[in-house]
Structure formats: C-alpha cells, structure tokens
XYZ file of C-alpha atoms in Angstrom:
536
model
C 31.855 -55.746 -78.145
C 34.944 -55.913 -80.355
C 32.956 -57.866 -82.962
C 30.318 -55.146 -83.130
C 32.980 -52.455 -83.394
C 34.676 -54.289 -86.281
C 31.340 -54.707 -88.057
C 30.500 -51.045 -87.513
C 33.849 -49.979 -88.993
C 33.508 -52.302 -91.975
C 30.115 -51.223 -93.318
C 29.253 -48.115 -95.320
C 25.465 -48.140 -94.884
C 24.634 -45.337 -92.415
C 21.504 -47.046 -91.103
C 23.425 -50.246 -90.415
C 26.210 -48.293 -88.704
C 23.627 -46.683 -86.403
C 22.150 -50.091 -85.605
C 25.555 -51.493 -84.616
C 26.276 -48.386 -82.535
C 22.948 -48.802 -80.757
C 23.695 -52.473 -80.022
C 27.075 -51.530 -78.536
C 25.455 -48.883 -76.349
C 22.924 -51.415 -75.051
C 25.711 -53.882 -74.246
C 27.506 -51.211 -72.211
C 24.248 -50.328 -70.426
C 23.654 -53.996 -69.629
C 27.130 -54.390 -68.144
C 26.584 -51.439 -65.791
C 23.074 -52.450 -64.718
C 23.938 -56.123 -64.192
C 26.785 -55.120 -61.858
C 24.426 -52.888 -59.827
C 21.201 -54.877 -59.308
C 18.301 -53.252 -57.478
C 17.373 -54.989 -54.179
C 13.920 -56.385 -54.865
C 11.999 -59.589 -55.452
C 10.247 -60.459 -58.722
C 7.558 -63.151 -58.728
C 5.730 -64.632 -61.683
C 1.993 -64.458 -60.922
C 1.693 -68.085 -61.981
C -0.727 -70.173 -63.984
C -3.829 -68.370 -62.729
C -2.915 -65.159 -64.590
C -0.295 -66.377 -67.041
C -0.906 -68.883 -69.810
C 0.906 -70.344 -72.798
C -0.314 -67.282 -74.686
C 0.609 -63.583 -74.362
C -0.523 -62.098 -71.017
C 0.264 -58.488 -70.242
C -0.986 -55.040 -69.135
C -1.809 -55.758 -65.459
C -3.897 -53.174 -63.611
C -4.752 -53.582 -59.931
C -7.647 -51.513 -58.578
C -7.062 -48.791 -56.011
C -8.427 -51.017 -53.231
C -6.299 -53.982 -54.327
C -9.246 -56.358 -54.631
C -9.566 -56.524 -58.433
C -7.036 -57.044 -61.204
C -7.477 -56.472 -64.939
C -5.119 -57.710 -67.647
C -4.956 -58.463 -71.362
C -4.529 -61.981 -72.716
C -4.509 -63.773 -76.041
C -5.731 -67.027 -74.508
C -8.984 -68.587 -75.819
C -11.987 -66.629 -74.587
C -14.892 -67.690 -76.776
C -14.784 -64.295 -78.495
C -12.739 -64.973 -81.599
C -11.072 -67.755 -83.599
C -7.499 -68.962 -83.458
C -5.295 -66.690 -85.571
C -2.405 -67.655 -87.900
C 0.189 -67.015 -85.162
C -1.427 -69.684 -82.967
C -2.940 -67.168 -80.545
C -6.399 -65.641 -80.140
C -7.671 -62.044 -80.311
C -6.625 -59.884 -77.366
C -9.315 -59.593 -74.703
C -9.512 -58.018 -71.255
C -9.781 -60.402 -68.314
C -10.382 -59.653 -64.659
C -10.262 -61.457 -61.325
C -11.387 -60.554 -57.812
C -9.650 -61.170 -54.517
C -11.653 -63.276 -52.076
C -10.899 -64.698 -48.641
C -9.406 -67.729 -50.380
C -7.265 -65.679 -52.768
C -7.787 -64.577 -56.360
C -10.780 -65.906 -58.264
C -10.317 -67.551 -61.652
C -9.897 -64.811 -64.293
C -12.800 -64.377 -66.666
C -13.225 -62.273 -69.754
C -14.806 -58.859 -69.374
C -17.550 -59.772 -71.775
C -19.863 -56.764 -71.773
C -18.258 -55.242 -74.856
C -16.430 -58.134 -76.449
C -19.083 -59.649 -78.672
C -16.975 -59.131 -81.793
C -13.847 -61.094 -82.665
C -11.462 -58.146 -82.592
C -8.409 -57.207 -80.570
C -9.103 -55.079 -77.496
C -6.326 -54.453 -75.000
C -6.589 -52.653 -71.679
C -4.445 -49.533 -71.304
C -5.262 -47.998 -67.934
C -7.864 -47.527 -65.242
C -8.901 -44.043 -64.137
C -7.987 -43.102 -60.542
C -11.612 -43.451 -59.409
C -11.881 -46.872 -61.054
C -14.832 -45.899 -63.241
C -13.172 -45.545 -66.648
C -11.246 -48.144 -68.612
C -8.992 -46.944 -71.426
C -8.659 -49.474 -74.232
C -6.756 -49.960 -77.460
C -8.112 -51.424 -80.668
C -7.671 -51.203 -84.423
C -10.295 -49.373 -86.436
C -10.568 -47.689 -89.836
C -8.103 -44.988 -88.800
C -5.547 -47.522 -87.542
C -4.593 -47.965 -83.896
C -6.873 -45.913 -81.660
C -7.731 -45.223 -78.015
C -11.200 -45.955 -76.622
C -12.770 -45.477 -73.191
C -15.534 -47.372 -71.383
C -17.557 -45.934 -68.489
C -18.691 -48.005 -65.499
C -22.358 -47.141 -64.966
C -25.081 -48.918 -63.006
C -22.809 -51.839 -62.251
C -21.797 -52.499 -65.879
C -19.045 -51.449 -68.273
C -20.517 -49.578 -71.212
C -19.678 -49.998 -74.886
C -16.292 -48.298 -75.433
C -16.375 -44.926 -77.159
C -13.533 -43.667 -79.296
C -11.546 -40.792 -77.818
C -12.067 -37.633 -79.867
C -9.613 -35.699 -81.961
C -7.081 -34.355 -81.190
C -6.246 -37.394 -79.002
C -6.825 -39.865 -81.828
C -5.524 -39.070 -85.282
C -4.960 -40.719 -88.642
C -1.720 -42.042 -87.131
C -1.235 -44.700 -84.447
C -2.227 -44.051 -80.836
C -1.313 -47.020 -78.655
C -1.555 -46.108 -74.975
C -3.329 -43.630 -72.677
C -3.462 -42.945 -68.927
C -4.987 -40.155 -66.835
C -3.172 -38.040 -64.276
C -4.339 -38.350 -60.637
C -6.516 -35.233 -60.953
C -7.985 -36.624 -64.204
C -7.300 -33.348 -66.016
C -4.305 -34.514 -68.089
C -4.044 -37.469 -70.449
C -0.635 -39.000 -71.193
C -0.649 -41.027 -74.404
C 1.623 -42.381 -77.115
C 1.468 -41.587 -80.817
C 3.677 -41.769 -83.893
C 2.125 -38.650 -85.443
C 4.476 -36.344 -87.353
C 6.611 -33.911 -85.391
C 7.932 -36.363 -82.819
C 11.484 -37.374 -81.980
C 11.307 -40.904 -83.406
C 8.746 -43.688 -83.560
C 6.149 -43.615 -80.792
C 6.454 -40.582 -78.507
C 4.747 -39.632 -75.242
C 2.304 -36.725 -75.537
C 0.101 -34.948 -73.039
C -3.229 -33.182 -73.431
C -5.092 -31.139 -70.809
C -8.819 -30.591 -70.362
C -9.892 -26.985 -70.840
C -12.441 -25.086 -68.750
C -15.293 -26.632 -70.742
C -14.104 -30.208 -70.381
C -12.649 -30.517 -73.896
C -9.230 -31.999 -74.617
C -6.660 -29.441 -75.718
C -4.054 -29.727 -78.447
C -1.539 -32.473 -77.523
C 1.977 -31.402 -76.549
C 5.000 -33.622 -77.159
C 6.833 -34.195 -73.857
C 10.130 -33.373 -75.541
C 13.572 -34.948 -75.925
C 14.081 -35.496 -72.190
C 11.314 -38.140 -72.144
C 11.235 -39.138 -75.818
C 14.180 -40.722 -77.631
C 14.881 -41.492 -81.271
C 13.225 -44.908 -80.716
C 9.811 -45.953 -79.363
C 8.363 -44.953 -75.991
C 5.333 -46.792 -74.606
C 2.952 -47.329 -71.647
C 3.314 -43.988 -69.784
C 1.743 -44.044 -66.296
C 1.718 -41.096 -63.871
C 1.758 -42.199 -60.243
C -0.877 -40.740 -57.854
C 1.859 -38.577 -56.320
C 1.501 -36.518 -59.520
C 5.279 -36.283 -59.883
C 6.543 -39.692 -61.008
C 6.126 -40.792 -64.613
C 6.809 -44.448 -65.422
C 7.188 -45.496 -69.050
C 8.894 -48.016 -71.299
C 11.547 -47.021 -73.843
C 13.774 -48.674 -76.395
C 16.146 -45.702 -76.174
C 17.906 -43.796 -73.386
C 19.955 -46.306 -71.333
C 17.985 -49.392 -72.351
C 19.528 -52.852 -71.908
C 17.815 -53.896 -75.132
C 14.301 -53.560 -76.534
C 11.837 -52.002 -74.061
C 13.101 -51.160 -70.553
C 11.126 -49.539 -67.718
C 12.170 -45.972 -66.795
C 10.924 -43.265 -64.470
C 11.243 -39.486 -64.432
C 10.388 -36.966 -61.702
C 8.562 -33.675 -62.284
C 10.520 -30.739 -60.868
C 9.150 -27.569 -59.263
C 9.241 -25.738 -62.594
C 7.192 -28.600 -64.159
C 10.116 -29.826 -66.235
C 11.133 -33.487 -66.072
C 14.377 -35.024 -64.866
C 16.461 -37.279 -67.093
C 14.817 -40.737 -67.139
C 16.304 -43.302 -64.763
C 16.457 -46.942 -65.816
C 14.662 -49.036 -63.146
C 17.586 -51.406 -63.343
C 18.122 -55.122 -63.218
C 16.358 -57.463 -62.459
C 13.265 -55.454 -63.471
C 14.759 -54.871 -66.898
C 16.271 -57.523 -69.164
C 17.628 -57.590 -72.746
C 14.064 -58.484 -73.849
C 10.837 -56.439 -73.633
C 9.857 -55.164 -70.162
C 6.923 -52.773 -70.056
C 3.599 -51.666 -68.532
C 5.046 -50.944 -65.077
C 2.309 -49.997 -62.586
C 3.326 -49.419 -58.929
C 0.949 -49.528 -55.975
C 0.101 -46.376 -54.092
C 2.921 -46.754 -51.553
C 5.427 -47.948 -54.198
C 6.249 -51.006 -52.118
C 5.032 -53.242 -54.954
C 4.452 -53.018 -58.689
C 3.002 -55.142 -61.472
C 4.394 -55.287 -64.971
C 4.783 -57.446 -68.079
C 7.981 -59.025 -69.368
C 9.316 -61.447 -71.982
C 11.875 -62.790 -69.508
C 13.887 -65.621 -71.011
C 13.702 -68.466 -68.493
C 10.867 -67.653 -66.091
C 7.831 -67.349 -68.342
C 4.822 -69.622 -68.236
C 4.081 -68.646 -71.823
C 5.244 -65.775 -73.984
C 4.866 -62.403 -72.263
C 3.936 -62.943 -68.604
C 2.720 -60.799 -65.706
C 5.015 -60.299 -62.717
C 4.829 -58.764 -59.259
C 7.761 -56.689 -58.004
C 8.306 -56.299 -54.258
C 10.859 -53.776 -53.034
C 12.879 -54.406 -49.893
C 11.435 -51.443 -48.005
C 8.942 -48.599 -48.243
C 9.777 -44.921 -48.439
C 9.470 -41.772 -46.394
C 6.579 -39.382 -46.804
C 2.823 -39.833 -46.922
C -0.014 -39.328 -49.362
C -3.594 -38.795 -48.261
C -6.345 -40.009 -50.554
C -9.497 -37.995 -50.097
C -12.884 -38.934 -51.472
C -15.827 -36.618 -52.013
C -18.853 -35.855 -54.157
C -19.749 -32.425 -55.523
C -23.133 -31.042 -54.534
C -23.797 -29.273 -57.876
C -26.859 -27.451 -56.532
C -26.934 -25.268 -59.668
C -27.239 -28.358 -61.904
C -24.255 -27.378 -64.057
C -22.615 -29.717 -66.587
C -20.283 -31.793 -64.438
C -17.611 -31.677 -67.171
C -17.254 -27.938 -66.483
C -16.762 -28.212 -62.711
C -13.180 -28.158 -61.467
C -11.550 -28.338 -58.049
C -8.366 -26.251 -58.132
C -6.097 -27.255 -55.246
C -3.164 -25.081 -54.150
C -0.584 -25.813 -51.469
C -0.403 -22.901 -49.049
C 3.287 -23.285 -48.153
C 4.453 -22.247 -51.630
C 1.156 -21.122 -53.233
C 1.655 -23.744 -55.939
C -1.311 -25.316 -57.708
C -0.973 -29.060 -57.187
C -4.152 -30.284 -58.832
C -6.891 -29.411 -61.325
C -9.293 -32.141 -60.234
C -12.234 -33.199 -62.383
C -15.187 -35.072 -60.844
C -16.505 -38.164 -62.562
C -19.021 -36.875 -65.149
C -21.573 -39.564 -64.326
C -21.415 -39.576 -60.503
C -19.818 -36.284 -59.440
C -17.388 -38.317 -57.314
C -13.748 -37.290 -57.067
C -10.509 -38.363 -55.404
C -7.835 -35.934 -54.229
C -4.253 -37.151 -53.794
C -2.504 -34.766 -51.391
C 0.613 -34.844 -49.255
C -0.221 -35.007 -45.581
C 1.060 -32.406 -43.144
C 0.217 -29.523 -45.486
C -2.447 -26.816 -45.693
C -4.384 -26.478 -48.942
C -6.786 -24.029 -50.546
C -9.562 -25.552 -52.649
C -11.596 -23.585 -55.172
C -14.614 -24.957 -56.973
C -14.767 -23.167 -60.320
C -16.699 -23.261 -63.580
C -16.157 -21.161 -66.722
C -18.636 -18.607 -65.368
C -18.279 -18.772 -61.584
C -16.024 -19.405 -58.630
C -17.157 -20.507 -55.183
C -15.691 -19.151 -51.966
C -12.264 -20.783 -51.416
C -12.039 -23.319 -48.628
C -8.981 -24.249 -46.596
C -8.137 -27.678 -45.249
C -5.270 -29.126 -43.298
C -4.455 -32.665 -44.401
C -3.745 -34.435 -41.152
C -5.052 -37.436 -39.295
C -8.559 -35.984 -39.251
C -10.110 -34.477 -42.368
C -13.304 -32.477 -42.637
C -14.487 -30.502 -45.647
C -18.138 -29.506 -45.270
C -18.454 -28.297 -48.850
C -18.873 -31.909 -49.919
C -20.937 -34.755 -48.585
C -17.941 -36.142 -46.737
C -14.242 -36.417 -47.240
C -12.794 -39.802 -46.411
C -9.143 -40.706 -45.964
C -8.805 -44.080 -47.635
C -5.047 -44.563 -47.350
C -2.072 -42.869 -45.743
C 0.944 -44.751 -47.100
C 4.466 -43.441 -47.359
C 5.558 -41.848 -50.604
C 8.850 -40.839 -52.188
C 10.870 -41.273 -55.372
C 11.391 -44.832 -56.604
C 14.591 -46.783 -56.230
C 17.699 -45.886 -58.124
C 20.069 -48.720 -59.056
C 22.497 -49.429 -56.230
C 20.702 -47.359 -53.570
C 18.842 -48.798 -50.589
C 15.751 -47.022 -49.220
C 15.660 -45.887 -45.603
C 12.522 -47.106 -43.779
C 10.703 -44.870 -41.277
C 7.752 -45.391 -39.000
C 4.191 -44.891 -40.194
C 2.231 -41.967 -38.958
C -0.795 -43.012 -36.949
C -4.343 -41.984 -37.724
C -5.220 -42.895 -34.082
C -8.585 -41.421 -33.265
C -10.495 -44.595 -32.352
C -8.478 -46.676 -29.878
C -9.518 -50.291 -29.665
C -10.595 -51.507 -26.217
C -9.254 -54.685 -24.675
C -11.434 -57.776 -24.624
C -13.077 -60.240 -27.011
C -15.510 -58.984 -29.645
C -18.975 -59.917 -28.381
C -21.664 -61.269 -30.660
C -25.010 -59.475 -30.559
C -26.954 -62.654 -31.218
C -25.749 -66.195 -31.447
C -27.777 -66.992 -34.552
C -26.688 -63.965 -36.644
C -24.554 -64.861 -39.629
C -24.004 -61.703 -41.744
C -22.371 -58.314 -41.264
C -21.619 -55.241 -43.425
C -18.014 -54.240 -44.042
C -17.616 -50.491 -44.472
C -13.828 -50.122 -44.532
C -10.631 -52.181 -44.735
C -7.259 -50.588 -44.027
C -3.669 -51.699 -44.303
C -0.350 -50.111 -43.243
C -1.844 -48.420 -40.170
C -4.034 -49.518 -37.340
C -6.801 -46.984 -36.781
C -9.174 -44.507 -38.399
C -10.822 -41.322 -37.151
C -14.280 -41.470 -35.615
C -15.489 -38.932 -38.179
C -15.544 -41.680 -40.780
C -18.462 -43.414 -39.047
C -20.821 -40.446 -39.027
C -24.210 -41.688 -40.137
C -23.776 -45.093 -38.502
C -24.862 -46.347 -35.104
C -21.476 -46.268 -33.417
C -22.608 -48.997 -30.996
C -22.848 -51.432 -33.904
C -19.389 -50.756 -35.366
C -16.579 -53.209 -34.643
C -12.885 -53.236 -35.604
C -11.475 -56.635 -36.561
C -7.732 -57.029 -36.995
C -6.997 -59.803 -39.484
C -4.065 -62.158 -39.698
C -3.606 -60.930 -43.296
C -2.584 -57.453 -42.089
C -5.931 -55.715 -42.715
C -8.015 -53.896 -40.114
C -11.669 -54.287 -41.070
C -14.506 -52.136 -39.773
C -17.926 -53.775 -39.843
C -21.363 -52.734 -38.672
C -24.237 -54.908 -37.452
C -24.998 -58.595 -37.123
C -27.927 -59.971 -39.155
C -29.792 -63.270 -39.177
C -29.977 -63.418 -42.976
C -28.762 -61.631 -46.107
C -32.107 -59.911 -46.673
C -31.865 -58.056 -43.373
C -28.277 -57.109 -44.151
C -29.254 -55.778 -47.592
C -32.009 -53.610 -46.099
C -29.576 -52.131 -43.594
C -26.906 -51.534 -46.226
C -29.415 -49.730 -48.465
C -30.436 -47.572 -45.523
C -26.900 -46.459 -44.620
C -26.111 -45.741 -48.288
C -29.071 -43.388 -48.790
C -27.003 -40.315 -47.920
C -24.456 -41.160 -50.617
C -21.790 -42.467 -48.232
C -20.476 -45.986 -47.762
C -21.019 -46.754 -51.448
C -18.431 -49.534 -51.247
C -19.993 -51.266 -48.221
C -20.555 -54.932 -48.861
C -22.247 -57.864 -47.130
C -20.169 -60.780 -45.985
C -20.693 -63.902 -43.820
C -19.695 -63.394 -40.212
C -18.089 -66.739 -39.367
C -15.304 -66.727 -42.043
C -14.529 -63.117 -41.149
C -14.252 -63.995 -37.465
C -11.979 -66.927 -38.275
C -9.725 -64.609 -40.312
C -9.439 -62.159 -37.410
C -7.156 -62.180 -34.393
C -9.544 -62.441 -31.395
C -7.241 -60.664 -28.955
C -6.968 -57.655 -31.287
C -10.595 -57.341 -32.425
C -12.647 -55.027 -30.303
C -15.751 -52.922 -29.925
C -15.297 -49.200 -30.505
C -18.526 -48.138 -28.820
C -16.641 -46.567 -25.899
C -15.884 -43.608 -28.148
C -19.512 -42.756 -28.767
C -19.177 -39.675 -26.589
C -16.372 -38.392 -28.856
C -18.464 -38.299 -32.019
C -19.351 -34.758 -33.009
C-alpha cells in the first residue's frame, strides 16, 4: 500500500493518479473481505462443463434439469482464431438418472462462424437472450422456443439496441421489464445498467439508467433480477470491488429505490474477474463464472456455490394459461397483480406471446388481486389467497411448482438462520409397498417432481385417474408423481397425448419403470388412491 501511495504522490498525470487511487481502494476492500469470508462452498463443475478454453455464462433451467452455458471450445461451427480459441457458442446439457449428459452445441442457429454468447433465459424457459456482434457493434438478440426448436435469433428493437454497445440483457420475473447493459452516452462511466418496461401495447419503452446507486464510474455487467422481484445481482468493477469484476447484489425497497450494493464477499469474489452470478429459486445455490487463479480447468470456468443454510420466507410459483376468448394480440394482455395487505402492485405479468402461458412468482401467506387488462378493456378482478392450495378458475389451471424459502442473500460475516419448511400436505402417503399393476409393464408417465417438501395438493391431479397416480420418494431427495403402467412406449405415448389434450401436464414425460423404482425408497413410495373421495 505504501508503494502505491508513493507512486500516487510522485506523478502529475491525473488519470494515472486516479488509477493508483483505485488500486489502493481495491487493496483495502480485499483486506476487509478476506478477513470476513462468507460461509459457503464453491465447487468447480469439472471437465464436463469446463475445458481448456473460456467457459462462462451458466444458466440452469427453472426445473433444474437443463443447463446452458457459453464456451470457446471447438464446436464444428468456426475455425481456430488467432488467440488460440474458437468462436463463442452456446452449449447445453440435460440431467439424467446417471447425472449430466455430455454438453453439446445448441446448433439450430449456429451455422455461421460467428460469436454468439448466451445472456439469460426467460422465466418461462421459452426465450433465450443472446449477444453477438453485428454491423451496429455489440447487440442483443432473442430466440423463441417454438414447436420443440429454438428459432433463428431476432435482434432486439430500438431503443434497447443502439449504435453503441449492448452486452447483456435479462427479464424481470413478470417479463415486463428488461435489465440490460450499455455504454450509450449519458451514463456514469463505461457500461451501465439500464431498464426498459413494456407499455400497454407490448412495445419497449425508453430505457432508464438505474442511477449512481447501481452504476459506478467503471463497468457494470450481467444484471440478473431474482424471481423474488426484489434482488438484483450484477458484476461491477467499481463500488467495493476487490479488483476487476466482483459480484454484488442490491435490494429493491418499498419506494422502488435500490439499496447500496453489497459485495457478495470472499470466496465468491477474487482479485480477478467474477461475474454472471445466477442463484437458484431458493438461493441455497448459485452458478457463476470466474477467472480464479489456482482452481481453473482452463481460463474462465463455471462454478457452483452452495450456501451453508437456506433462508426464511417462501415463494409460490404459479403456472397458468390465458383463455383469450376474444382472440386479442397476446402482447397486449397483462395480468396486474396487487398485494391486498398494502395495496401495492407486485407484478405486471406478460404471457408468452406464442403460447399464452405465464408464471407468477408470489409470496405465500398473502392475498392478491389479479386483473386481466388490455389497452381497451379490463376483466372483473379476481382474488386469490396464496396458500398450500391454489385455485384460480379464470385460467385453465394454476399449479404450484415450488414453495422454497426466500429472503435476502448473505452479507459478509453473517450466518443465516434456518427454519422449517411449510408443508403443502394435502395428499398423505399411505403405508405399504407400491404395487405393480401388471408384472410385464415397463413404462410410466411422470407428471411432477418436487424437492424441499414432501407432498402436493390433490387439486394438481384433476384430469387424471387418481387410482393410477403414485408418489415415489427417491433417494436423491425428489418426490416423483407418476401415472399408469404400460407394456410399451407406444401405449405410454397414447396415454400422455390424451392427458395433455386439455392443455395441462405439458411437461409430462415417459420414462422406464424399473430404473425409477430402483431410484426410489420402497418404504416411502405409496399409492395415493385412498384420497379419491377428497377430489372435488
């Protein structure tokens, strides 16, 4: 430190003085953060996801069974470049019973030898935001998932993209706000975080700089808003960085202003680049990229962060599909959600334009008012109570997918206080061994897999023959609900198509029975048919 101070005092160049001052500030930040490490575990994802080339930008799907990431490893879609690496491409892998599959390039739209890097995945999993260079410089693109395939990426319109550089983009949980980075004029220094909201007609409004609380005189990157709608994660070279990019978070307050960013601390952050921090829904884990000095397989690597404990609170994830009986443009349909306890609007939800499907992220234990509105009309408001059972007849069906605990992330030096999970508890599992319907059947249909709690309400299984539904508790911590036993895959496919005709159970999938039975704990896997009389 004394060397830097002497150098700072001995030079006349103002820019060089500022650089020395910044270095001294980062050294002081490092000393504080290294003395107050955050209690957590960081694991390199290993050779399957990391290579001798740059690997970064990990995105895990909402269900946890698919991971996307960007890599400069050879992919067959571009030559070796002068720096010894290959053009950036998006790879993905799927989780199977044996673990993660070998990553493969997402080849639908990578026929040209150009850089394309993944930025974010929309909350419903049907839109990929991408970065690539074009005639205007660095720009943001988006690809839609339709009919089982990712479509050719389309460039985001002005005013999101500009003649300047736009390098990252991510949607809010209600899909009505886009957070992105740009170095357009009028910012606070380098790349800044901006936000743009959809208007009543589904058009992006004029971007607003998020101000000096979030943006520093240096670069900010990779903003991600957590599904709680209140926690913004981003990387910054400024604020209280240890050096280069560090991961920070900021909380939205009741007046919609943001708190001063908190450095996520050591060992998440290092004196090198640490960025693209994406936590899971319950914030018990996160994935991010880092140029850590001694632990990398290659250059930048992908890591998993596991915190010591979970947090208080709960977040219900509700799925539905709009009816749209008036055949209106889906882009103009909005679900305005207000919390009754303080009459505060907590979401301006936008259904997927192609499917009409939406996800609501709401705190449990609260009453909400939901209005379906368009620029010309407003439907009768509906009220729901987000509890263990959910029912909202305006839509096809509302489904609680998760009920994990939610709260603010860790602060350096503070330990979280664990509490018990709330139970969904509407379908108790009977004692006794799960009985096979026929000894020669080998396939079943999985309609739901849950973790963090043990049961789900009977309302979920409306439309199914309750006698055929079984709950299998796995040794991996998942409770799986399956329906039917079938002699061959063809019979299973016919049954799956039949139960999906009403638009529900779109994620149901066919799987062999024997491996699933081997994965399950026999003493805890039971029929649920005794509750047939409870189904309404």
